[in-house]
Amino acid sequence: MFIQTEATPNPATLKFLPGKEVLVEGTADFREAEAAGQASPLAGRLFAIPGVTGVFFGYDFITVTKEEGPDWQHLKPAILGAIMEHFMSGAPVMTAGSHAAHAHADEHGEFYDEGDIEIVATIKELLDTRVRPAVAQDGGDITFRGYEKGTVFLHMKGACAGCPSSTATLKHGIQNLLRHFVPEVEHVEQVG
């Protein structure tokens, strides 16, 4: 098994490409070891490596975030070994039912006025077709959270969360794109 790695705009996050599907649908973002270990055997293995503070699964990639201190050259062999061991073991990436619950929780919590349903549908389509594929290239994901009085609220995950360039991505890239196609959009804000 050959696992490729790619740098991301976030220096604390590295993208790992195992050459196979990781999650067939949706994404999974883990920020704490206990929750990760319960929901995913692979995330549990990765959090067992000292210095790992975040794990994110996309369709065909895994991004790992580290704390300040350890160098990637010291962490990378352990992370590559954990990913390889996991896929060679044949264990599932997510425990039965945990991804469905994780994805379901992710979809709820959206807020917008019923009168804005057409605007929200256009915003979501633009995010899915133009923004999310580009963000996935960088090892992350962005999901719609809400729309209120001209402001779009988005949640950034994976390499995008805490990335030094995330504010520029939101304010210049995504905000300008949405304003161009949806004149009602005035601002884009990040929510946790």
XYZ file of C-alpha atoms in Angstrom:
192
model
C 0.000 0.000 0.000
C 1.376 3.389 -1.025
C 0.088 6.428 0.858
C 0.776 9.850 -0.627
C 0.972 13.016 1.438
C 0.205 16.584 0.441
C 0.812 19.843 2.240
C -2.238 21.987 3.005
C -2.490 25.776 3.431
C -2.551 25.070 7.182
C 1.028 24.254 8.296
C -0.339 22.297 11.279
C -2.314 19.953 8.986
C -1.126 17.332 6.493
C -3.292 15.490 3.942
C -2.846 11.719 3.535
C -4.116 9.923 0.398
C -4.307 6.152 0.957
C -5.296 5.430 -2.658
C -8.725 4.099 -1.676
C -12.078 5.330 -0.416
C -12.041 6.563 3.156
C -15.691 7.685 3.491
C -18.115 6.906 0.690
C -20.418 9.770 1.623
C -20.069 12.860 3.753
C -17.153 13.795 5.970
C -16.187 13.201 9.598
C -14.294 15.709 11.726
C -12.788 14.730 15.083
C -11.248 17.209 17.536
C -10.970 15.027 20.638
C -9.542 11.575 21.192
C -12.385 10.079 23.243
C -15.145 10.830 20.719
C -12.866 9.768 17.861
C -12.051 6.398 19.412
C -15.748 5.609 19.950
C -16.823 6.560 16.417
C -13.863 5.396 14.363
C -11.176 2.753 14.871
C -8.923 4.650 12.419
C -9.376 8.007 14.167
C -8.710 6.245 17.492
C -5.390 4.883 16.145
C -4.372 8.314 14.883
C -5.228 10.083 18.154
C -3.089 7.502 19.982
C -0.049 9.127 18.337
C 1.357 11.821 20.669
C 0.945 15.270 19.118
C -2.181 14.549 17.006
C -4.983 17.012 17.822
C -7.409 16.567 14.922
C -8.487 13.997 12.326
C -10.729 14.644 9.322
C -12.020 12.083 6.804
C -13.087 12.972 3.277
C -14.038 10.729 0.360
C -10.493 9.615 -0.475
C -8.297 11.441 2.015
C -7.467 11.838 5.687
C -6.165 15.083 7.121
C -4.313 15.055 10.403
C -3.714 18.163 12.528
C -0.860 18.331 15.004
C -0.128 20.494 18.017
C 2.709 22.990 17.978
C 5.987 21.325 18.784
C 6.511 18.001 17.052
C 7.838 18.180 13.509
C 6.028 16.469 10.640
C 9.198 14.501 9.918
C 8.831 12.863 13.347
C 5.049 12.376 13.225
C 4.626 11.314 9.599
C 6.092 7.775 9.894
C 3.814 6.950 12.856
C 0.747 8.357 11.052
C 1.572 6.474 7.835
C 2.037 3.280 9.881
C -1.310 3.724 11.678
C -3.168 4.325 8.399
C -1.502 1.358 6.720
C -2.152 -0.975 9.695
C -5.778 0.087 9.765
C -6.456 -0.588 6.082
C -4.497 -3.871 6.152
C -6.553 -5.047 9.162
C -9.819 -4.784 7.222
C -11.504 -2.899 10.078
C -14.129 -0.320 9.112
C -13.191 3.371 9.085
C -16.300 4.191 11.130
C -18.039 1.951 13.663
C -21.497 0.761 12.605
C -24.052 3.553 12.854
C -21.613 6.183 14.075
C -21.113 7.872 10.700
C -24.851 8.049 10.034
C -25.339 9.681 13.440
C -22.357 11.974 12.831
C -23.641 13.035 9.389
C -27.197 13.486 10.726
C -26.001 15.767 13.520
C -24.004 17.718 10.956
C -27.038 18.415 8.772
C -29.160 19.821 11.596
C -28.593 23.131 13.246
C -29.209 25.076 10.035
C -31.079 28.343 10.412
C -32.712 30.638 7.864
C -36.024 32.358 7.291
C -38.530 30.278 5.296
C -38.876 33.242 2.907
C -35.197 32.870 1.985
C -35.464 29.219 0.891
C -34.633 29.994 -2.768
C -31.588 32.076 -1.791
C -30.426 29.293 0.558
C -30.873 26.657 -2.176
C -28.697 28.728 -4.544
C -26.049 29.268 -1.851
C -25.938 25.525 -1.087
C -25.662 24.639 -4.776
C -22.752 27.081 -5.232
C -21.029 25.683 -2.137
C -21.451 22.087 -3.357
C -20.384 22.694 -6.964
C -17.742 25.418 -6.699
C -16.433 25.784 -3.160
C -16.372 22.336 -1.541
C -14.413 20.590 -4.345
C -11.689 23.269 -4.116
C -11.591 23.103 -0.311
C -11.389 19.284 -0.433
C -8.231 19.679 -2.545
C -6.741 21.433 0.488
C -7.872 18.668 2.869
C -10.957 20.251 4.367
C -14.644 20.924 3.973
C -17.092 23.786 4.385
C -20.734 23.300 5.277
C -23.672 25.682 5.261
C -24.932 26.621 8.727
C -27.335 29.493 8.137
C -28.435 32.653 6.372
C -29.758 35.732 8.103
C -30.176 39.348 6.915
C -27.646 39.068 4.081
C -25.045 37.112 6.076
C -24.118 33.514 5.233
C -22.793 31.421 8.132
C -20.405 28.589 7.236
C -18.599 25.920 9.265
C -15.023 25.079 8.263
C -13.640 21.582 8.953
C -10.438 19.619 8.488
C -7.432 21.560 7.230
C -9.602 24.683 6.890
C -10.347 24.915 10.605
C -7.772 27.180 12.186
C -5.884 27.695 8.942
C -4.069 31.030 8.750
C -5.553 31.622 5.273
C -9.131 30.612 6.221
C -10.229 34.214 6.822
C -8.904 35.244 3.405
C -10.611 32.226 1.826
C -13.920 33.191 3.434
C -13.755 36.934 2.927
C -12.216 37.154 -0.514
C -12.926 33.878 -2.248
C -16.254 32.584 -0.996
C -17.828 35.944 -0.142
C -17.011 37.357 -3.594
C -18.296 34.221 -5.351
C -21.581 34.221 -3.431
C -22.062 37.990 -3.872
C -21.544 37.610 -7.622
C -24.219 34.926 -8.030
C -26.543 35.895 -5.153
C -26.844 39.701 -4.859
C -28.673 39.359 -1.507
C -25.476 38.065 0.131
C -23.563 40.844 1.892
C -21.218 38.974 4.248
C -19.848 35.505 4.970
C -18.986 34.533 8.549
C -17.426 31.438 10.096
C -19.211 29.635 12.934
C -17.912 26.811 15.141
